[in-house]
Short mmCIF file of N, CA, C and O in Angstrom, two decimals:
data_model
loop_
_atom_site.label_atom_id
_atom_site.label_comp_id
_atom_site.label_asym_id
_atom_site.label_seq_id
_atom_site.Cartn_x
_atom_site.Cartn_y
_atom_site.Cartn_z
N GLN E 1 -37.17 159.35 -21.41
CA GLN E 1 -38.29 159.82 -20.61
C GLN E 1 -37.92 159.75 -19.14
O GLN E 1 -37.12 158.90 -18.72
N VAL E 2 -38.48 160.66 -18.34
CA VAL E 2 -38.18 160.69 -16.92
C VAL E 2 -39.47 160.89 -16.15
O VAL E 2 -40.38 161.59 -16.60
N GLN E 3 -39.56 160.25 -15.01
CA GLN E 3 -40.70 160.43 -14.10
C GLN E 3 -40.20 161.14 -12.85
O GLN E 3 -39.12 160.83 -12.35
N LEU E 4 -41.01 162.06 -12.37
CA LEU E 4 -40.62 162.90 -11.25
C LEU E 4 -41.60 162.73 -10.09
O LEU E 4 -42.82 162.73 -10.30
N VAL E 5 -41.06 162.61 -8.88
CA VAL E 5 -41.89 162.47 -7.69
C VAL E 5 -41.39 163.44 -6.62
O VAL E 5 -40.25 163.30 -6.15
N GLU E 6 -42.25 164.39 -6.26
CA GLU E 6 -41.89 165.37 -5.23
C GLU E 6 -42.26 164.84 -3.85
O GLU E 6 -43.20 164.05 -3.69
N SER E 7 -41.53 165.32 -2.85
CA SER E 7 -41.83 165.01 -1.46
C SER E 7 -41.29 166.13 -0.58
O SER E 7 -40.52 166.98 -1.05
N GLY E 8 -41.70 166.11 0.69
CA GLY E 8 -41.15 167.07 1.64
C GLY E 8 -42.07 168.23 1.99
O GLY E 8 -41.72 169.05 2.83
N GLY E 9 -43.20 168.30 1.34
CA GLY E 9 -44.14 169.37 1.67
C GLY E 9 -44.77 169.15 3.04
O GLY E 9 -44.60 168.11 3.66
N GLY E 10 -45.49 170.18 3.50
CA GLY E 10 -46.16 170.06 4.78
C GLY E 10 -46.61 171.41 5.30
O GLY E 10 -46.64 172.40 4.55
N LEU E 11 -46.96 171.42 6.56
CA LEU E 11 -47.43 172.63 7.24
C LEU E 11 -46.31 173.16 8.13
O LEU E 11 -45.73 172.41 8.92
N VAL E 12 -46.03 174.45 7.98
CA VAL E 12 -44.95 175.06 8.76
C VAL E 12 -45.38 176.46 9.15
O VAL E 12 -46.16 177.10 8.44
N GLN E 13 -44.88 176.94 10.27
CA GLN E 13 -45.19 178.32 10.68
C GLN E 13 -44.32 179.30 9.90
O GLN E 13 -43.21 178.96 9.44
N ALA E 14 -44.80 180.50 9.80
CA ALA E 14 -44.03 181.57 9.14
C ALA E 14 -42.66 181.70 9.82
O ALA E 14 -42.56 181.64 11.04
N GLY E 15 -41.64 181.84 8.99
CA GLY E 15 -40.28 181.91 9.48
C GLY E 15 -39.57 180.57 9.53
O GLY E 15 -38.35 180.51 9.72
N GLY E 16 -40.33 179.50 9.33
CA GLY E 16 -39.76 178.17 9.37
C GLY E 16 -39.14 177.75 8.06
O GLY E 16 -39.06 178.55 7.10
N SER E 17 -38.71 176.49 8.02
CA SER E 17 -38.01 175.96 6.84
C SER E 17 -38.58 174.62 6.43
O SER E 17 -39.12 173.88 7.26
N LEU E 18 -38.47 174.33 5.16
CA LEU E 18 -38.79 173.02 4.60
C LEU E 18 -37.78 172.72 3.50
O LEU E 18 -37.27 173.65 2.85
N ARG E 19 -37.54 171.44 3.27
CA ARG E 19 -36.73 171.05 2.12
C ARG E 19 -37.55 170.10 1.26
O ARG E 19 -37.94 169.02 1.71
N LEU E 20 -37.80 170.53 0.04
CA LEU E 20 -38.50 169.69 -0.91
C LEU E 20 -37.49 168.86 -1.70
O LEU E 20 -36.38 169.32 -1.98
N SER E 21 -37.90 167.65 -2.03
CA SER E 21 -37.09 166.78 -2.87
C SER E 21 -37.89 166.38 -4.09
O SER E 21 -39.12 166.28 -4.04
N CYS E 22 -37.19 166.16 -5.17
CA CYS E 22 -37.80 165.67 -6.41
C CYS E 22 -36.92 164.55 -6.91
O CYS E 22 -35.80 164.78 -7.38
N ALA E 23 -37.43 163.33 -6.82
CA ALA E 23 -36.69 162.16 -7.26
C ALA E 23 -37.07 161.82 -8.70
O ALA E 23 -38.26 161.77 -9.04
N ALA E 24 -36.05 161.58 -9.51
CA ALA E 24 -36.27 161.29 -10.92
C ALA E 24 -35.89 159.87 -11.25
O ALA E 24 -34.92 159.33 -10.70
N SER E 25 -36.66 159.28 -12.13
CA SER E 25 -36.32 157.94 -12.62
C SER E 25 -35.38 158.06 -13.82
O SER E 25 -35.22 159.15 -14.38
N GLY E 26 -34.79 156.95 -14.21
CA GLY E 26 -34.00 156.96 -15.43
C GLY E 26 -32.52 157.15 -15.17
O GLY E 26 -32.10 157.58 -14.10
N ARG E 27 -31.74 156.84 -16.23
CA ARG E 27 -30.29 156.87 -16.10
C ARG E 27 -29.68 158.12 -16.69
O ARG E 27 -28.47 158.27 -16.71
N THR E 28 -30.53 159.05 -17.18
CA THR E 28 -30.00 160.23 -17.84
C THR E 28 -30.34 161.51 -17.08
O THR E 28 -30.38 162.58 -17.67
N PHE E 29 -30.55 161.39 -15.79
CA PHE E 29 -30.95 162.55 -14.99
C PHE E 29 -29.98 163.70 -15.13
O PHE E 29 -30.38 164.86 -15.17
N SER E 30 -28.70 163.41 -15.21
CA SER E 30 -27.69 164.46 -15.27
C SER E 30 -27.80 165.32 -16.53
O SER E 30 -27.21 166.40 -16.59
N SER E 31 -28.54 164.86 -17.51
CA SER E 31 -28.70 165.64 -18.74
C SER E 31 -29.96 166.51 -18.72
O SER E 31 -30.27 167.17 -19.71
N TYR E 32 -30.69 166.50 -17.60
CA TYR E 32 -31.93 167.27 -17.50
C TYR E 32 -31.73 168.53 -16.66
O TYR E 32 -31.27 168.45 -15.52
N ALA E 33 -32.10 169.65 -17.23
CA ALA E 33 -32.25 170.87 -16.44
C ALA E 33 -33.53 170.74 -15.62
O ALA E 33 -34.50 170.15 -16.08
N MET E 34 -33.50 171.28 -14.40
CA MET E 34 -34.62 171.11 -13.49
C MET E 34 -35.15 172.46 -13.02
O MET E 34 -34.38 173.39 -12.77
N GLY E 35 -36.46 172.51 -12.88
CA GLY E 35 -37.08 173.72 -12.37
C GLY E 35 -38.07 173.41 -11.27
O GLY E 35 -38.59 172.28 -11.20
N TRP E 36 -38.31 174.37 -10.43
CA TRP E 36 -39.39 174.31 -9.44
C TRP E 36 -40.39 175.41 -9.78
O TRP E 36 -40.00 176.56 -10.04
N PHE E 37 -41.65 175.05 -9.75
CA PHE E 37 -42.75 175.98 -9.95
C PHE E 37 -43.72 175.81 -8.79
O PHE E 37 -43.66 174.82 -8.07
N ARG E 38 -44.63 176.77 -8.64
CA ARG E 38 -45.65 176.64 -7.61
C ARG E 38 -46.96 177.23 -8.12
O ARG E 38 -46.97 178.10 -9.00
N GLN E 39 -48.04 176.74 -7.55
CA GLN E 39 -49.36 177.24 -7.92
C GLN E 39 -50.22 177.35 -6.67
O GLN E 39 -50.47 176.35 -5.99
N ALA E 40 -50.63 178.57 -6.38
CA ALA E 40 -51.52 178.83 -5.26
C ALA E 40 -52.97 178.78 -5.76
O ALA E 40 -53.23 178.96 -6.95
N PRO E 41 -53.91 178.54 -4.85
CA PRO E 41 -55.32 178.46 -5.26
C PRO E 41 -55.77 179.73 -5.98
O PRO E 41 -55.53 180.85 -5.51
N GLY E 42 -56.38 179.54 -7.13
CA GLY E 42 -56.89 180.68 -7.88
C GLY E 42 -55.85 181.46 -8.64
O GLY E 42 -56.18 182.50 -9.24
N LYS E 43 -54.61 180.99 -8.63
CA LYS E 43 -53.54 181.71 -9.31
C LYS E 43 -52.89 180.82 -10.36
O LYS E 43 -53.01 179.60 -10.33
N GLU E 44 -52.18 181.46 -11.28
CA GLU E 44 -51.48 180.70 -12.30
C GLU E 44 -50.20 180.10 -11.72
O GLU E 44 -49.66 180.58 -10.72
N ARG E 45 -49.73 179.06 -12.39
CA ARG E 45 -48.47 178.45 -11.99
C ARG E 45 -47.35 179.45 -12.23
O ARG E 45 -47.29 180.10 -13.28
N GLU E 46 -46.45 179.58 -11.24
CA GLU E 46 -45.37 180.55 -11.37
C GLU E 46 -44.01 179.90 -11.13
O GLU E 46 -43.88 178.94 -10.36
N PHE E 47 -43.03 180.44 -11.78
CA PHE E 47 -41.66 179.97 -11.68
C PHE E 47 -41.10 180.29 -10.30
O PHE E 47 -41.35 181.37 -9.74
N VAL E 48 -40.30 179.35 -9.76
CA VAL E 48 -39.66 179.55 -8.46
C VAL E 48 -38.13 179.52 -8.60
O VAL E 48 -37.45 180.45 -8.17
N ALA E 49 -37.60 178.44 -9.18
CA ALA E 49 -36.14 178.28 -9.22
C ALA E 49 -35.75 177.33 -10.34
O ALA E 49 -36.55 176.49 -10.76
N PHE E 50 -34.50 177.46 -10.79
CA PHE E 50 -33.97 176.65 -11.88
C PHE E 50 -32.53 176.26 -11.57
O PHE E 50 -31.78 177.05 -10.98
N ILE E 51 -32.16 175.05 -12.02
CA ILE E 51 -30.77 174.63 -11.99
C ILE E 51 -30.46 173.95 -13.31
O ILE E 51 -31.23 173.13 -13.79
N SER E 52 -29.32 174.31 -13.89
CA SER E 52 -28.96 173.78 -15.19
C SER E 52 -28.58 172.31 -15.10
O SER E 52 -28.28 171.79 -14.02
N TRP E 53 -28.57 171.66 -16.26
CA TRP E 53 -28.24 170.24 -16.26
C TRP E 53 -26.79 170.02 -15.90
O TRP E 53 -26.42 168.97 -15.37
N ARG E 54 -25.96 171.00 -16.16
CA ARG E 54 -24.57 170.90 -15.72
C ARG E 54 -24.41 171.27 -14.25
O ARG E 54 -23.38 171.02 -13.65
N GLY E 55 -25.42 171.93 -13.69
CA GLY E 55 -25.39 172.32 -12.28
C GLY E 55 -24.70 173.64 -12.02
O GLY E 55 -24.69 174.12 -10.89
N GLY E 56 -24.16 174.26 -13.08
CA GLY E 56 -23.40 175.47 -12.87
C GLY E 56 -24.23 176.73 -12.79
O GLY E 56 -23.77 177.76 -12.29
N ASN E 57 -25.44 176.67 -13.33
CA ASN E 57 -26.30 177.85 -13.34
C ASN E 57 -27.52 177.63 -12.48
O ASN E 57 -28.18 176.60 -12.57
N THR E 58 -27.81 178.61 -11.63
CA THR E 58 -29.06 178.62 -10.89
C THR E 58 -29.72 179.98 -11.10
O THR E 58 -29.04 180.97 -11.40
N TYR E 59 -31.03 179.99 -10.95
CA TYR E 59 -31.77 181.24 -11.16
C TYR E 59 -33.03 181.18 -10.32
O TYR E 59 -33.64 180.11 -10.19
N TYR E 60 -33.40 182.33 -9.74
CA TYR E 60 -34.53 182.35 -8.81
C TYR E 60 -35.50 183.47 -9.16
O TYR E 60 -35.11 184.53 -9.67
N ALA E 61 -36.74 183.24 -8.83
CA ALA E 61 -37.71 184.31 -8.87
C ALA E 61 -37.35 185.34 -7.80
O ALA E 61 -36.82 184.98 -6.73
N ASP E 62 -37.62 186.59 -8.08
CA ASP E 62 -37.29 187.64 -7.12
C ASP E 62 -37.96 187.40 -5.77
O ASP E 62 -37.40 187.73 -4.72
N SER E 63 -39.14 186.82 -5.78
CA SER E 63 -39.91 186.63 -4.55
C SER E 63 -39.27 185.64 -3.59
O SER E 63 -39.61 185.63 -2.40
N VAL E 64 -38.36 184.79 -4.09
CA VAL E 64 -37.74 183.78 -3.22
C VAL E 64 -36.23 183.94 -3.11
O VAL E 64 -35.59 183.24 -2.33
N LYS E 65 -35.66 184.85 -3.88
CA LYS E 65 -34.22 185.02 -3.89
C LYS E 65 -33.72 185.37 -2.50
O LYS E 65 -34.27 186.22 -1.81
N GLY E 66 -32.66 184.67 -2.08
CA GLY E 66 -32.11 184.88 -0.75
C GLY E 66 -32.75 184.03 0.33
O GLY E 66 -32.22 183.94 1.44
N ARG E 67 -33.88 183.41 0.02
CA ARG E 67 -34.56 182.54 0.99
C ARG E 67 -34.56 181.08 0.55
O ARG E 67 -34.51 180.18 1.38
N PHE E 68 -34.65 180.83 -0.75
CA PHE E 68 -34.71 179.48 -1.29
C PHE E 68 -33.39 179.15 -1.98
O PHE E 68 -32.75 180.02 -2.58
N THR E 69 -33.02 177.86 -1.93
CA THR E 69 -31.82 177.40 -2.63
C THR E 69 -32.14 176.11 -3.36
O THR E 69 -32.64 175.15 -2.75
N ILE E 70 -31.84 176.08 -4.64
CA ILE E 70 -32.02 174.88 -5.44
C ILE E 70 -30.67 174.18 -5.58
O ILE E 70 -29.63 174.84 -5.73
N SER E 71 -30.69 172.86 -5.51
CA SER E 71 -29.46 172.09 -5.69
C SER E 71 -29.82 170.73 -6.28
O SER E 71 -31.00 170.35 -6.33
N ARG E 72 -28.82 170.02 -6.75
CA ARG E 72 -29.07 168.70 -7.30
C ARG E 72 -27.95 167.74 -6.91
O ARG E 72 -26.80 168.14 -6.71
N ASP E 73 -28.33 166.48 -6.81
CA ASP E 73 -27.38 165.40 -6.55
C ASP E 73 -27.60 164.38 -7.65
O ASP E 73 -28.54 163.57 -7.58
N ASN E 74 -26.76 164.42 -8.65
CA ASN E 74 -26.95 163.53 -9.81
C ASN E 74 -26.75 162.06 -9.45
O ASN E 74 -27.32 161.19 -10.08
N ALA E 75 -25.93 161.80 -8.43
CA ALA E 75 -25.73 160.41 -8.00
C ALA E 75 -27.02 159.82 -7.41
O ALA E 75 -27.22 158.60 -7.46
N LYS E 76 -27.86 160.69 -6.86
CA LYS E 76 -29.12 160.24 -6.26
C LYS E 76 -30.32 160.54 -7.15
O LYS E 76 -31.46 160.32 -6.74
N ASN E 77 -30.07 161.09 -8.35
CA ASN E 77 -31.18 161.46 -9.25
C ASN E 77 -32.21 162.34 -8.56
O ASN E 77 -33.43 162.15 -8.71
N THR E 78 -31.73 163.30 -7.81
CA THR E 78 -32.63 164.11 -7.00
C THR E 78 -32.26 165.60 -7.09
O THR E 78 -31.08 165.95 -7.10
N VAL E 79 -33.29 166.42 -7.15
CA VAL E 79 -33.12 167.87 -7.04
C VAL E 79 -33.84 168.33 -5.78
O VAL E 79 -34.87 167.75 -5.41
N TYR E 80 -33.28 169.32 -5.14
CA TYR E 80 -33.81 169.79 -3.87
C TYR E 80 -34.19 171.27 -3.96
O TYR E 80 -33.64 172.03 -4.75
N LEU E 81 -35.12 171.66 -3.08
CA LEU E 81 -35.42 173.07 -2.91
C LEU E 81 -35.46 173.33 -1.40
O LEU E 81 -36.40 172.91 -0.71
N GLN E 82 -34.41 173.96 -0.91
CA GLN E 82 -34.36 174.34 0.50
C GLN E 82 -35.07 175.68 0.65
O GLN E 82 -34.68 176.66 0.00
N MET E 83 -36.07 175.71 1.49
CA MET E 83 -36.88 176.91 1.66
C MET E 83 -36.75 177.40 3.09
O MET E 83 -37.16 176.69 4.02
N ASN E 84 -36.20 178.56 3.26
CA ASN E 84 -36.03 179.16 4.58
C ASN E 84 -36.84 180.44 4.69
O ASN E 84 -37.29 181.00 3.68
N SER E 85 -37.04 180.90 5.90
CA SER E 85 -37.77 182.14 6.16
C SER E 85 -39.10 182.15 5.41
O SER E 85 -39.46 183.12 4.73
N LEU E 86 -39.82 181.08 5.54
CA LEU E 86 -41.07 180.93 4.79
C LEU E 86 -42.11 181.95 5.22
O LEU E 86 -42.19 182.34 6.40
N LYS E 87 -42.90 182.37 4.25
CA LYS E 87 -43.95 183.36 4.46
C LYS E 87 -45.30 182.76 4.08
O LYS E 87 -45.35 181.84 3.25
N PRO E 88 -46.38 183.26 4.62
CA PRO E 88 -47.70 182.74 4.23
C PRO E 88 -47.93 182.79 2.71
O PRO E 88 -48.59 181.90 2.16
N GLU E 89 -47.36 183.78 2.05
CA GLU E 89 -47.55 183.87 0.60
C GLU E 89 -46.78 182.81 -0.17
O GLU E 89 -46.93 182.71 -1.39
N ASP E 90 -45.96 182.02 0.50
CA ASP E 90 -45.30 180.89 -0.15
C ASP E 90 -46.21 179.66 -0.21
O ASP E 90 -45.84 178.65 -0.83
N THR E 91 -47.37 179.74 0.42
CA THR E 91 -48.30 178.62 0.39
C THR E 91 -48.74 178.31 -1.02
O THR E 91 -49.20 179.20 -1.75
N ALA E 92 -48.56 177.06 -1.43
CA ALA E 92 -48.88 176.64 -2.80
C ALA E 92 -48.59 175.16 -2.94
O ALA E 92 -47.98 174.54 -2.06
N VAL E 93 -49.02 174.61 -4.06
CA VAL E 93 -48.54 173.30 -4.48
C VAL E 93 -47.26 173.53 -5.28
O VAL E 93 -47.25 174.34 -6.21
N TYR E 94 -46.22 172.83 -4.89
CA TYR E 94 -44.92 172.98 -5.54
C TYR E 94 -44.68 171.79 -6.47
O TYR E 94 -44.85 170.63 -6.08
N TYR E 95 -44.25 172.12 -7.69
CA TYR E 95 -44.01 171.13 -8.71
C TYR E 95 -42.55 171.19 -9.18
O TYR E 95 -42.00 172.28 -9.34
N CYS E 96 -41.95 170.04 -9.41
CA CYS E 96 -40.67 170.05 -10.10
C CYS E 96 -40.91 169.70 -11.57
O CYS E 96 -41.90 169.02 -11.91
N ALA E 97 -40.02 170.17 -12.40
CA ALA E 97 -40.15 169.98 -13.84
C ALA E 97 -38.77 169.74 -14.43
O ALA E 97 -37.76 170.18 -13.88
N ALA E 98 -38.75 169.05 -15.58
CA ALA E 98 -37.47 168.69 -16.20
C ALA E 98 -37.53 168.92 -17.70
O ALA E 98 -38.58 168.75 -18.33
N ASP E 99 -36.40 169.29 -18.24
CA ASP E 99 -36.25 169.40 -19.69
C ASP E 99 -34.82 169.02 -20.04
O ASP E 99 -33.86 169.55 -19.46
N ARG E 100 -34.70 168.13 -21.02
CA ARG E 100 -33.37 167.62 -21.35
C ARG E 100 -32.55 168.65 -22.13
O ARG E 100 -33.02 169.21 -23.11
N PHE E 101 -31.36 168.88 -21.64
CA PHE E 101 -30.38 169.75 -22.29
C PHE E 101 -30.87 171.19 -22.48
O PHE E 101 -30.39 171.88 -23.37
N MET E 102 -31.81 171.64 -21.62
CA MET E 102 -32.26 173.02 -21.72
C MET E 102 -31.09 173.97 -21.49
O MET E 102 -30.35 173.83 -20.51
N GLU E 103 -30.89 174.90 -22.38
CA GLU E 103 -29.85 175.90 -22.21
C GLU E 103 -30.43 177.10 -21.48
O GLU E 103 -31.60 177.45 -21.63
N PHE E 104 -29.59 177.76 -20.73
CA PHE E 104 -30.08 178.82 -19.87
C PHE E 104 -30.36 180.10 -20.63
O PHE E 104 -29.52 180.61 -21.36
N SER E 105 -31.57 180.58 -20.46
CA SER E 105 -31.90 181.97 -20.74
C SER E 105 -33.04 182.28 -19.78
O SER E 105 -33.82 181.39 -19.43
N ILE E 106 -33.13 183.50 -19.35
CA ILE E 106 -34.14 183.85 -18.35
C ILE E 106 -35.53 183.56 -18.87
O ILE E 106 -36.38 182.98 -18.17
N ALA E 107 -35.80 183.92 -20.10
CA ALA E 107 -37.14 183.71 -20.66
C ALA E 107 -37.46 182.22 -20.74
O ALA E 107 -38.59 181.81 -20.46
N THR E 108 -36.48 181.41 -21.10
CA THR E 108 -36.73 179.98 -21.26
C THR E 108 -36.99 179.31 -19.93
O THR E 108 -37.97 178.59 -19.76
N VAL E 109 -36.13 179.53 -18.97
CA VAL E 109 -36.23 178.76 -17.72
C VAL E 109 -37.45 179.18 -16.91
O VAL E 109 -37.94 178.39 -16.09
N ARG E 110 -37.97 180.39 -17.13
CA ARG E 110 -39.15 180.85 -16.41
C ARG E 110 -40.45 180.34 -17.02
O ARG E 110 -41.50 180.47 -16.44
N SER E 111 -40.36 179.76 -18.21
CA SER E 111 -41.56 179.37 -18.95
C SER E 111 -41.92 177.92 -18.69
O SER E 111 -41.18 177.00 -19.06
N ALA E 112 -43.09 177.68 -18.09
CA ALA E 112 -43.53 176.32 -17.80
C ALA E 112 -43.66 175.50 -19.08
O ALA E 112 -43.44 174.28 -19.07
N GLU E 113 -43.99 176.15 -20.17
CA GLU E 113 -44.21 175.43 -21.43
C GLU E 113 -42.93 174.81 -21.97
O GLU E 113 -42.98 173.93 -22.83
N LYS E 114 -41.78 175.28 -21.51
CA LYS E 114 -40.51 174.77 -22.01
C LYS E 114 -40.09 173.45 -21.36
O LYS E 114 -39.13 172.82 -21.80
N TYR E 115 -40.78 173.04 -20.32
CA TYR E 115 -40.42 171.82 -19.61
C TYR E 115 -41.30 170.66 -20.09
O TYR E 115 -42.52 170.80 -20.18
N ASP E 116 -40.68 169.54 -20.35
CA ASP E 116 -41.40 168.40 -20.90
C ASP E 116 -41.99 167.47 -19.86
O ASP E 116 -42.96 166.77 -20.14
N TYR E 117 -41.42 167.45 -18.67
CA TYR E 117 -41.85 166.48 -17.66
C TYR E 117 -42.15 167.19 -16.34
O TYR E 117 -41.43 168.11 -15.94
N TRP E 118 -43.20 166.69 -15.68
CA TRP E 118 -43.67 167.30 -14.44
C TRP E 118 -44.00 166.25 -13.41
O TRP E 118 -44.45 165.14 -13.75
N GLY E 119 -43.76 166.59 -12.15
CA GLY E 119 -44.20 165.76 -11.06
C GLY E 119 -45.65 166.06 -10.70
O GLY E 119 -46.29 166.92 -11.29
N GLN E 120 -46.14 165.36 -9.69
CA GLN E 120 -47.54 165.48 -9.30
C GLN E 120 -47.77 166.63 -8.32
O GLN E 120 -48.91 167.02 -8.07
N GLY E 121 -46.70 167.15 -7.74
CA GLY E 121 -46.80 168.27 -6.82
C GLY E 121 -46.82 167.86 -5.37
O GLY E 121 -47.21 166.74 -5.02
N THR E 122 -46.39 168.77 -4.51
CA THR E 122 -46.44 168.57 -3.07
C THR E 122 -46.91 169.87 -2.43
O THR E 122 -46.47 170.96 -2.80
N GLN E 123 -47.82 169.74 -1.47
CA GLN E 123 -48.43 170.92 -0.86
C GLN E 123 -47.53 171.51 0.21
O GLN E 123 -47.03 170.79 1.08
N VAL E 124 -47.34 172.81 0.15
CA VAL E 124 -46.65 173.57 1.19
C VAL E 124 -47.63 174.59 1.74
O VAL E 124 -48.19 175.39 0.98
N THR E 125 -47.83 174.55 3.05
CA THR E 125 -48.72 175.50 3.70
C THR E 125 -47.96 176.21 4.81
O THR E 125 -47.40 175.55 5.69
N VAL E 126 -47.95 177.53 4.75
CA VAL E 126 -47.25 178.34 5.74
C VAL E 126 -48.28 179.13 6.52
O VAL E 126 -49.01 179.95 5.95
N SER E 127 -48.35 178.87 7.81
CA SER E 127 -49.32 179.55 8.66
C SER E 127 -48.71 180.81 9.26
O SER E 127 -47.51 180.88 9.52
N SER E 128 -49.55 181.79 9.47
CA SER E 128 -49.07 183.08 10.01
C SER E 128 -49.13 183.10 11.53
O SER E 128 -49.66 182.21 12.16
#
């Protein structure tokens, strides 16, 4: 089992940057594939980014591709989401999620139901 705690959210102007962190408990973090999702008020939770448990595969939603970068540091049990060129439509609560040994397929990594563990979320607000 793993517990996830997000941090790094806040208020930023359009065009600015934020780096979100997700710290995981446990000694088996390196075996967990990690995803970032977000949920804006009145909208469903949507996929943002994925990194494989081996770290070799990353995948992004079209809406963030080229602006966001997901990475992981297994020595620190942490996954990051670097967000650049932020837009007001990026405003949402951002959640990290984990699934052990998840194998990459586009349909799988985009599906929130495939992840077993979730953090509590961190608010990102982008002002125009």
